[in-house]
CSV table of C-alpha atoms and ligand atoms in Angstrom, one decimal:
chain,number,residue,atom,x,y,z
A,1,MET,CA,80.2,2.3,89.4
A,2,LYS,CA,78.2,5.1,91.0
A,3,THR,CA,81.0,6.0,93.3
A,4,LYS,CA,83.5,6.1,90.4
A,5,LYS,CA,81.3,8.7,88.6
A,6,LYS,CA,81.2,10.7,91.7
A,7,GLU,CA,84.9,10.6,92.0
A,8,ILE,CA,85.4,11.7,88.5
A,9,LYS,CA,83.0,14.6,89.0
A,10,LYS,CA,84.9,15.5,92.2
A,11,GLU,CA,88.1,15.5,90.4
A,12,ALA,CA,86.8,17.8,87.7
A,13,GLU,CA,85.4,20.2,90.4
A,14,GLY,CA,88.8,20.0,92.1
A,15,ASP,CA,90.4,21.1,88.9
A,16,THR,CA,88.1,24.1,88.6
A,17,ALA,CA,88.7,24.9,92.3
A,18,LYS,CA,92.4,24.7,91.7
A,19,LYS,CA,92.0,27.8,89.5
A,20,ILE,CA,93.7,30.9,90.7
A,21,ARG,CA,93.2,31.9,94.3
A,22,ILE,CA,93.5,35.6,95.0
A,23,ARG,CA,93.8,37.6,98.2
A,24,ILE,CA,93.0,41.3,97.9
A,25,ILE,CA,94.5,43.4,100.6
A,26,GLY,CA,93.5,47.1,101.2
A,27,ILE,CA,96.0,49.1,103.2
A,28,GLY,CA,95.0,52.2,105.2
A,29,GLY,CA,91.7,54.1,105.0
A,30,GLY,CA,91.4,54.5,101.2
A,31,GLY,CA,92.7,51.0,100.5
A,32,GLY,CA,90.1,49.6,102.9
A,33,ASN,CA,87.3,51.7,101.2
A,34,ILE,CA,88.2,50.4,97.8
A,35,VAL,CA,88.4,46.8,98.9
A,36,ALA,CA,85.1,47.1,100.8
A,37,GLU,CA,83.4,48.4,97.6
A,38,LEU,CA,84.9,45.6,95.5
A,39,SER,CA,83.9,42.9,98.0
A,40,LYS,CA,80.3,44.1,97.8
A,41,ARG,CA,80.4,43.8,94.0
A,42,LEU,CA,81.9,40.3,94.2
A,43,LYS,CA,79.9,38.9,97.1
A,44,ASP,CA,78.8,35.9,95.0
A,45,PHE,CA,82.4,34.7,94.5
A,46,SER,CA,83.4,32.0,97.0
A,47,SER,CA,85.8,33.1,99.6
A,48,GLN,CA,87.8,30.0,98.7
A,49,LYS,CA,88.8,31.7,95.5
A,50,VAL,CA,89.0,35.3,96.4
A,51,ASP,CA,89.1,36.9,99.8
A,52,PHE,CA,89.3,40.5,101.0
A,53,ILE,CA,91.4,41.9,103.9
A,54,ALA,CA,91.7,45.4,105.1
A,55,VAL,CA,94.8,46.2,107.1
A,56,ASN,CA,95.0,49.4,109.1
A,57,THR,CA,96.5,51.0,112.2
A,58,ASP,CA,93.1,52.6,112.8
A,59,ASN,CA,90.8,50.2,114.6
A,60,GLN,CA,87.8,52.5,114.2
A,61,ALA,CA,88.1,52.4,110.4
A,62,LEU,CA,88.4,48.6,110.6
A,63,LYS,CA,85.2,48.4,112.6
A,64,SER,CA,83.2,50.1,109.9
A,65,LEU,CA,84.0,47.5,107.2
A,66,PRO,CA,81.3,45.3,105.7
A,67,LYS,CA,81.3,41.7,106.8
A,68,THR,CA,82.7,40.6,103.5
A,69,VAL,CA,86.1,42.1,104.4
A,70,LYS,CA,88.3,40.8,107.1
A,71,GLY,CA,90.0,43.5,109.2
A,72,PHE,CA,93.6,43.2,110.3
A,73,SER,CA,95.0,45.7,112.8
A,74,PHE,CA,98.7,46.2,113.1
A,75,GLY,CA,101.2,48.3,115.0
A,76,ASN,CA,99.0,48.7,118.1
A,77,ASN,CA,101.9,49.2,120.4
A,78,ILE,CA,102.9,52.3,118.5
A,79,THR,CA,99.6,53.7,117.4
A,80,LYS,CA,97.3,52.3,120.2
A,81,GLY,CA,94.9,51.5,117.3
A,82,LEU,CA,94.3,55.2,116.7
A,83,GLY,CA,96.0,55.6,113.3
A,84,THR,CA,99.2,57.3,112.5
A,85,GLY,CA,98.1,60.9,112.5
A,86,ARG,CA,99.1,61.1,108.8
A,87,ASN,CA,102.7,60.3,109.6
A,88,CYS,CA,104.1,57.8,107.2
A,89,GLU,CA,107.2,57.1,109.3
A,90,ILE,CA,104.8,55.9,112.0
A,91,GLY,CA,103.0,53.8,109.4
A,92,GLU,CA,106.3,52.2,108.4
A,93,LYS,CA,107.3,51.5,112.0
A,94,ALA,CA,103.9,50.1,112.8
A,95,ALA,CA,104.3,47.6,110.0
A,96,ARG,CA,107.9,46.7,110.9
A,97,GLU,CA,106.9,46.1,114.5
A,98,ASP,CA,104.3,43.5,113.4
A,99,ILE,CA,106.3,41.8,110.6
A,100,GLU,CA,105.8,38.3,112.1
A,101,ARG,CA,102.0,38.8,112.3
A,102,ILE,CA,101.8,40.3,108.9
A,103,LYS,CA,103.7,37.3,107.4
A,104,GLU,CA,100.7,35.2,108.5
A,105,LEU,CA,98.6,37.0,105.8
A,106,PHE,CA,100.8,35.5,103.2
A,107,LYS,CA,101.1,31.9,104.4
A,108,GLU,CA,97.8,30.6,103.0
A,109,ASP,CA,98.2,29.1,99.6
A,110,ARG,CA,97.3,32.0,97.3
A,111,ASP,CA,98.4,32.4,93.7
A,112,LEU,CA,98.1,36.1,93.5
A,113,TYR,CA,98.0,39.0,95.9
A,114,ILE,CA,96.4,42.3,94.9
A,115,PHE,CA,97.4,45.2,97.0
A,116,VAL,CA,95.3,48.4,97.0
A,117,SER,CA,96.3,51.5,98.8
A,118,SER,CA,95.6,55.2,98.6
A,119,LEU,CA,99.0,56.8,99.0
A,120,GLY,CA,99.5,60.2,100.7
A,121,GLY,CA,98.4,59.3,104.3
A,122,GLY,CA,100.4,57.7,107.1
A,123,THR,CA,99.3,54.1,107.0
A,124,GLY,CA,99.1,53.3,103.3
A,125,THR,CA,102.2,55.3,102.4
A,126,GLY,CA,104.3,54.0,105.2
A,127,ALA,CA,103.2,50.4,105.5
A,128,THR,CA,102.6,49.4,101.9
A,129,PRO,CA,106.4,49.2,101.0
A,130,VAL,CA,106.9,46.9,104.1
A,131,LEU,CA,104.0,44.6,103.2
A,132,VAL,CA,104.9,44.2,99.5
A,133,LYS,CA,108.5,43.5,100.4
A,134,ILE,CA,107.4,40.7,102.7
A,135,ALA,CA,105.3,39.2,99.9
A,136,GLU,CA,108.3,39.5,97.5
A,137,GLU,CA,110.6,37.8,100.0
A,138,MET,CA,108.1,35.0,100.3
A,139,GLY,CA,108.3,34.6,96.5
A,140,LEU,CA,104.7,35.6,95.9
A,141,ASN,CA,103.1,37.1,92.8
A,142,SER,CA,101.7,40.5,93.4
A,143,ILE,CA,100.1,43.3,91.6
A,144,GLY,CA,99.3,46.7,93.1
A,145,ILE,CA,96.8,49.4,92.5
A,146,PHE,CA,97.6,52.8,94.1
A,147,THR,CA,95.9,56.1,94.1
A,148,LEU,CA,97.8,59.4,94.3
A,149,PRO,CA,96.5,62.3,96.3
A,150,PHE,CA,94.7,65.3,94.8
A,151,SER,CA,97.1,68.1,94.0
A,152,PHE,CA,95.2,70.5,96.2
A,153,GLU,CA,96.1,68.2,99.1
A,154,GLY,CA,99.6,69.7,98.9
A,155,LYS,CA,103.0,68.9,97.7
A,156,LYS,CA,104.1,67.2,100.9
A,157,LYS,CA,101.5,64.5,100.5
A,158,MET,CA,102.3,64.0,96.8
A,159,ASP,CA,106.0,63.8,97.5
A,160,ALA,CA,105.5,61.2,100.2
A,161,ALA,CA,103.2,59.2,97.9
A,162,LEU,CA,105.6,59.2,95.0
A,163,LYS,CA,108.6,58.3,97.2
A,164,SER,CA,106.7,55.4,98.6
A,165,LEU,CA,105.6,54.3,95.1
A,166,GLU,CA,109.2,54.2,94.0
A,167,VAL,CA,110.0,51.7,96.7
A,168,ILE,CA,106.8,49.7,96.3
A,169,LYS,CA,107.2,49.0,92.6
A,170,GLU,CA,110.5,47.4,93.2
A,171,SER,CA,108.8,44.5,95.0
A,172,MET,CA,105.8,44.0,92.7
A,173,ASN,CA,105.3,42.1,89.5
A,174,ALA,CA,103.1,45.0,88.2
A,175,HIS,CA,101.5,48.1,89.5
A,176,MET,CA,98.9,50.6,88.4
A,177,VAL,CA,98.6,54.2,89.4
A,178,LEU,CA,95.5,56.3,89.5
A,179,PRO,CA,95.9,59.9,90.4
A,180,ASN,CA,92.8,61.0,92.3
A,181,GLU,CA,93.0,64.2,90.3
A,182,LYS,CA,91.9,62.2,87.3
A,183,ILE,CA,88.4,62.2,88.7
A,184,PHE,CA,87.9,65.6,87.2
A,185,SER,CA,87.9,64.1,83.8
A,186,ILE,CA,84.8,61.9,84.5
A,187,ALA,CA,83.0,63.8,87.2
A,188,LYS,CA,80.7,66.8,87.0
A,189,GLU,CA,82.4,70.0,88.2
A,190,GLU,CA,80.1,70.5,91.1
A,191,ILE,CA,80.7,67.0,92.5
A,192,SER,CA,81.3,66.8,96.3
A,193,PHE,CA,84.6,65.7,97.6
A,194,SER,CA,83.2,62.5,99.1
A,195,ASP,CA,81.3,61.6,96.0
A,196,ALA,CA,84.4,62.1,93.9
A,197,LEU,CA,86.3,59.6,96.0
A,198,ASN,CA,83.4,57.2,95.8
A,199,LEU,CA,83.2,57.6,92.1
A,200,LEU,CA,86.8,56.8,91.6
A,201,ASN,CA,86.6,53.8,94.0
A,202,SER,CA,83.7,52.4,92.1
A,203,ARG,CA,85.3,52.9,88.7
A,204,LEU,CA,88.4,51.1,90.0
A,205,SER,CA,86.3,48.3,91.5
A,206,GLU,CA,84.5,47.8,88.3
A,207,SER,CA,87.8,47.2,86.5
A,208,LEU,CA,88.9,44.8,89.1
A,209,GLU,CA,85.5,43.1,89.0
A,210,GLY,CA,86.0,42.6,85.2
A,211,LEU,CA,89.4,41.1,85.8
A,212,LEU,CA,88.1,38.7,88.5
A,213,ARG,CA,85.1,37.7,86.3
A,214,THR,CA,87.5,37.0,83.5
A,215,VAL,CA,89.5,34.6,85.7
A,216,TYR,CA,86.7,32.9,87.4
A,217,MET,CA,83.8,32.6,85.0
A,218,PRO,CA,83.9,29.9,82.4
A,219,GLY,CA,84.3,31.1,78.9
A,220,LEU,CA,84.0,29.8,75.4
A,221,ILE,CA,87.6,30.7,75.1
A,222,ASN,CA,88.8,30.6,78.6
A,223,ILE,CA,91.4,32.7,80.3
A,224,ASP,CA,93.1,31.0,83.2
A,225,TRP,CA,95.8,31.5,85.8
A,226,ALA,CA,98.5,30.5,83.4
A,227,ASP,CA,97.4,33.3,81.1
A,228,ILE,CA,97.3,35.9,83.8
A,229,ARG,CA,100.7,34.7,85.0
A,230,THR,CA,102.1,35.3,81.6
A,231,ILE,CA,100.7,38.8,81.6
A,232,ILE,CA,102.1,39.8,85.0
A,233,GLU,CA,105.4,37.9,84.8
A,234,GLY,CA,108.5,39.9,85.6
A,235,LYS,CA,109.2,42.8,88.0
A,236,ARG,CA,108.4,46.5,88.2
A,237,LYS,CA,105.9,46.3,85.3
A,238,THR,CA,103.4,49.0,84.7
A,239,ALA,CA,99.9,47.6,84.5
A,240,TYR,CA,96.9,48.9,82.5
A,241,LEU,CA,93.6,47.6,83.7
A,242,ASN,CA,90.4,49.0,82.2
A,243,PHE,CA,87.0,48.1,81.0
A,244,ALA,CA,84.5,49.3,78.3
A,245,LYS,CA,80.8,48.7,78.2
A,246,ALA,CA,78.9,48.9,74.9
A,247,LYS,CA,76.0,47.6,72.9
A,248,SER,CA,76.7,45.0,70.3
A,249,THR,CA,75.6,47.6,67.7
A,250,SER,CA,78.0,50.2,69.0
A,251,ASN,CA,80.7,51.7,66.8
A,252,ILE,CA,83.9,49.7,67.1
A,253,GLU,CA,86.0,52.8,67.0
A,254,GLU,CA,84.2,54.1,70.1
A,255,ILE,CA,84.5,50.8,72.0
A,256,THR,CA,88.3,50.5,71.4
A,257,LYS,CA,88.7,54.2,72.3
A,258,ASP,CA,86.9,53.6,75.6
A,259,LEU,CA,89.0,50.5,76.3
A,260,LEU,CA,92.4,51.8,75.3
A,261,LYS,CA,92.1,55.3,76.7
A,262,SER,CA,91.3,55.1,80.3
A,263,PRO,CA,90.1,58.4,81.7
A,264,VAL,CA,91.5,57.6,85.2
A,265,LEU,CA,95.0,56.5,84.3
A,266,GLU,CA,97.8,58.9,83.7
A,267,TYR,CA,99.4,56.9,81.0
A,268,ALA,CA,98.2,55.7,77.7
A,269,PHE,CA,97.9,52.2,76.4
A,270,GLU,CA,101.1,52.1,74.4
A,271,ASN,CA,103.9,49.7,73.8
A,272,ALA,CA,102.4,47.1,76.0
A,273,GLU,CA,104.3,43.8,76.1
A,274,ASN,CA,101.5,41.5,77.2
A,275,VAL,CA,97.9,42.1,76.7
A,276,MET,CA,94.9,40.1,77.8
A,277,PHE,CA,91.4,41.1,76.8
A,278,ASN,CA,88.1,39.4,77.6
A,279,VAL,CA,84.8,40.0,75.9
A,280,GLU,CA,81.6,39.2,77.8
A,281,SER,CA,78.4,39.3,75.7
A,282,ASP,CA,75.0,37.6,75.4
A,283,LYS,CA,75.9,35.8,72.2
A,284,ASN,CA,78.7,34.8,70.1
A,285,LEU,CA,80.4,38.0,69.0
A,286,SER,CA,81.3,38.6,65.4
A,287,LEU,CA,84.7,37.7,64.4
A,288,GLN,CA,84.9,41.1,62.8
A,289,MET,CA,84.6,42.8,66.2
A,290,LEU,CA,87.2,40.6,67.9
A,291,SER,CA,89.7,41.1,65.1
A,292,SER,CA,89.1,44.9,65.1
A,293,ILE,CA,89.8,45.2,68.8
A,294,SER,CA,92.9,43.0,68.4
A,295,GLU,CA,94.1,45.1,65.4
A,296,LYS,CA,93.7,48.3,67.3
A,297,ILE,CA,95.7,46.8,70.2
A,298,SER,CA,98.5,45.8,67.8
A,299,GLU,CA,98.5,49.2,66.3
A,300,LEU,CA,99.2,50.8,69.6
A,301,SER,CA,101.4,48.0,70.9
A,302,PRO,CA,103.0,46.4,67.9
A,303,ASP,CA,105.1,43.9,69.8
A,304,ALA,CA,102.5,42.8,72.3
A,305,ARG,CA,101.7,39.2,72.9
A,306,ILE,CA,97.9,39.2,72.9
A,307,ILE,CA,95.7,36.7,74.7
A,308,PHE,CA,91.9,36.9,74.4
A,309,GLY,CA,88.9,35.3,76.0
A,310,LEU,CA,85.2,35.1,75.2
A,311,MET,CA,82.4,34.7,77.6
A,312,GLN,CA,78.7,34.2,77.0
A,313,ASN,CA,76.3,35.7,79.5
A,314,PRO,CA,72.6,35.3,78.7
A,315,LYS,CA,71.9,38.2,81.1
A,316,PHE,CA,73.7,40.6,78.8
A,317,LYS,CA,70.9,41.6,76.4
A,318,ASN,CA,72.9,43.1,73.5
A,319,ASP,CA,75.4,44.4,76.0
A,320,ILE,CA,79.1,43.9,75.7
A,321,ARG,CA,81.7,44.3,78.4
A,322,ILE,CA,85.3,44.1,77.6
A,323,THR,CA,88.1,44.0,80.2
A,324,ILE,CA,91.7,44.5,79.4
A,325,LEU,CA,94.8,43.9,81.4
A,326,ALA,CA,98.1,44.8,79.9
A,327,THR,CA,101.6,45.2,81.2
A,328,ALA,CA,104.5,47.2,79.9
A,329,GLU,CA,108.1,47.9,80.9
A,330,GLU,CA,108.2,51.6,80.9
A,331,THR,CA,105.0,53.5,80.2
A,332,ILE,CA,104.5,54.8,83.7
A,333,GLU,CA,108.1,56.1,84.0
A,334,LYS,CA,107.2,59.0,81.7
A,335,PRO,CA,104.4,60.7,83.7
A,336,LEU,CA,106.2,60.1,87.0
A,337,LYS,CA,109.4,61.6,85.8
A,338,LYS,CA,107.3,64.5,84.4
A,339,LYS,CA,105.7,64.9,87.7
A,340,LYS,CA,109.0,64.8,89.5
A,341,LYS,CA,110.3,67.4,87.2
A,342,LYS,CA,107.3,69.6,88.0
A,343,ILE,CA,107.9,69.1,91.6
A,344,ILE,CA,111.5,70.0,91.3
A,345,LYS,CA,110.5,73.1,89.3
A,346,GLU,CA,108.1,74.1,91.9
A,347,LYS,CA,110.8,73.6,94.5
A,348,THR,CA,113.1,75.9,92.7
A,349,LYS,CA,110.3,78.4,92.4
A,350,ILE,CA,109.6,78.3,96.1
A,351,VAL,CA,113.3,78.7,96.9
A,352,LYS,CA,113.5,81.7,94.6
A,353,GLU,CA,110.4,83.2,96.1
A,354,GLU,CA,111.8,82.7,99.6
A,355,LYS,CA,115.1,84.3,98.6
A,356,GLU,CA,113.3,87.3,97.3
A,357,GLU,CA,111.2,87.5,100.4
A,358,ASP,CA,114.3,87.2,102.5
A,359,ILE,CA,115.7,90.3,101.0
A,360,GLU,CA,112.5,92.3,100.7
A,361,VAL,CA,110.5,91.5,103.8
A,362,ARG,CA,112.3,89.4,106.4
A,363,LYS,CA,109.4,88.2,108.4
A,364,SER,CA,109.8,87.9,112.2
A,365,ALA,CA,110.0,84.4,113.7
A,366,LEU,CA,106.6,85.0,115.4
A,367,GLU,CA,104.9,85.9,112.1
A,368,ILE,CA,106.3,82.8,110.5
A,369,LYS,CA,105.2,80.6,113.3
A,370,GLU,CA,101.7,82.1,113.2
A,371,GLU,CA,101.5,81.4,109.5
A,372,GLU,CA,102.7,77.8,110.0
A,373,MET,CA,100.0,77.3,112.6
A,374,LYS,CA,97.3,78.7,110.4
A,375,SER,CA,98.3,76.6,107.4
A,376,LYS,CA,98.5,73.5,109.7
A,377,GLU,CA,95.0,74.2,111.0
A,378,LYS,CA,93.7,74.6,107.4
A,379,GLU,CA,95.4,71.4,106.4
A,380,ASP,CA,93.9,69.5,109.3
A,381,GLU,CA,90.5,70.9,108.5
A,382,GLU,CA,90.8,69.8,104.9
A,383,GLU,CA,92.1,66.4,105.7
A,384,SER,CA,89.6,65.5,108.4
A,385,ILE,CA,87.3,64.3,105.6
A,386,TYR,CA,89.6,61.4,104.9
A,387,GLU,CA,89.1,60.1,108.4
A,388,ILE,CA,85.4,59.5,107.6
A,389,PRO,CA,84.8,55.9,106.4
A,390,ALA,CA,83.3,55.6,102.9
A,391,PHE,CA,79.9,54.5,104.0
A,392,LEU,CA,79.6,57.5,106.3
A,393,ARG,CA,80.8,59.8,103.6
A,394,LYS,CA,78.0,58.3,101.4
A,395,ASN,CA,75.4,59.0,104.2
A,396,LYS,CA,76.6,62.6,104.5
A,397,LYS,CA,75.3,63.3,101.0
B,1,GTP,N1,90.5,57.0,95.7
B,1,GTP,C1,90.4,57.2,97.0
B,1,GTP,N2,91.3,57.9,97.7
B,1,GTP,C2,91.2,58.1,99.0
B,1,GTP,C3,90.1,57.6,99.7
B,1,GTP,N3,90.3,57.9,101.0
B,1,GTP,C4,91.4,58.6,101.1
B,1,GTP,N4,92.0,58.8,99.9
B,1,GTP,C5,93.2,59.4,99.5
B,1,GTP,O1,94.3,58.8,100.1
B,1,GTP,C6,95.1,59.6,100.9
B,1,GTP,C7,95.4,58.9,102.2
B,1,GTP,O2,94.3,58.8,102.9
B,1,GTP,P1,94.0,57.5,103.8
B,1,GTP,O3,93.9,56.3,103.0
B,1,GTP,O4,92.7,57.8,104.6
B,1,GTP,O5,95.2,57.5,104.8
B,1,GTP,P2,95.8,56.2,105.6
B,1,GTP,O6,96.6,55.4,104.7
B,1,GTP,O7,94.7,55.6,106.3
B,1,GTP,O8,96.8,56.9,106.6
B,1,GTP,P3,96.5,57.6,108.0
B,1,GTP,O9,95.0,57.7,108.3
B,1,GTP,O10,97.2,58.9,107.9
B,1,GTP,O11,97.2,56.7,109.0
B,1,GTP,C8,94.2,60.9,101.0
B,1,GTP,O12,95.1,62.0,101.0
B,1,GTP,C9,93.4,60.9,99.8
B,1,GTP,O13,94.0,61.5,98.7
B,1,GTP,C10,89.2,56.8,99.0
B,1,GTP,O14,88.2,56.2,99.6
B,1,GTP,N5,89.4,56.6,97.7
B,2,MG,MG1,93.7,56.2,108.1
């Protein structure tokens, strides 16, 4: 009799353990930093359910990862473990050279892969399209979170990042894009560069933490893998992931504004098709609050299928945390197209300026070369900060 009881309990545990299993993969320096930050936040989650991997061509960067993140080095024949020198063609070649080894990352039984990469450098920009394609060909579910470089990093980087993103999104169920530039909407003006990156990483990690808590923590109204799968079903979707923190006495208008108007995303929460939101609070929330949030969502996304969850957390003294994950067919196309147009415009401008210069000044080849060298030196100086791992950047404060 006793054994039977045990068996039943085991079965129940087995059921819970069968819940979604997620692997989070950070690609390149920035991707690794974000995954490292997230893994620290989620260290209490069992690695059976969620594990963290950082893949890079730069072995030094992999060495600085916390123990909670597993490092995976690739392309050593090409890069000698020294990184790509910001060359995304090398990043791509490095990944192609190691396809068979990379496939091993996807062979364990995982329900969902979350890719995180800061586009604009060599490794993330070049290798991410290769990795997500492998995952797609293996029939896996994946969502991606990508940052775009600051505009002051130059047009070349932004072009490379957007070009890579165009390819990446073809292979993913859903993807989300955070322009680093958006940091200016939440940071103080005098913020240092490294603090700005860390702030963005931590904001993003907090959203992801909310999503993972939603999936793994038991709720009064529970959201499970089937629900998440419904949200991310399909291809090339745009994802909207955000969180809002409030007091149970807070004004509902403000809460929904925080939730549905992310300061770090370029696109608004509009015309979503599938929406999941989860409310975590110390006690049972008023039905009024839930229905108000739901109403606001419907207002902005009238055709959305809405799934909601409720979680009680005694540690939340009068606090509420809401996490939202939504997907839409199109939203992101608008800003990206806009951006492309801007780039094209800039291009035309540059060409024009060059033509004028051509007629008026006609620089000597030597002068041009000298200018090129100077601008390359400046670029190198500006970019050297990215080579510094996040934890060192923090120490540099
Ligand atoms: N949000 C965020 N962006 C970062 C971070 N580190 C770098 N970036 C951005 O990501 C771009 C690419 O930098 P890395 O991720 O270091 O480049 P990589 O993919 O490792 O490529 P290589 O080092 O050139 O081989 C930079 O231009 C920055 O805009 C970070 O920790 N957080
Ligand atoms: Mg790097």
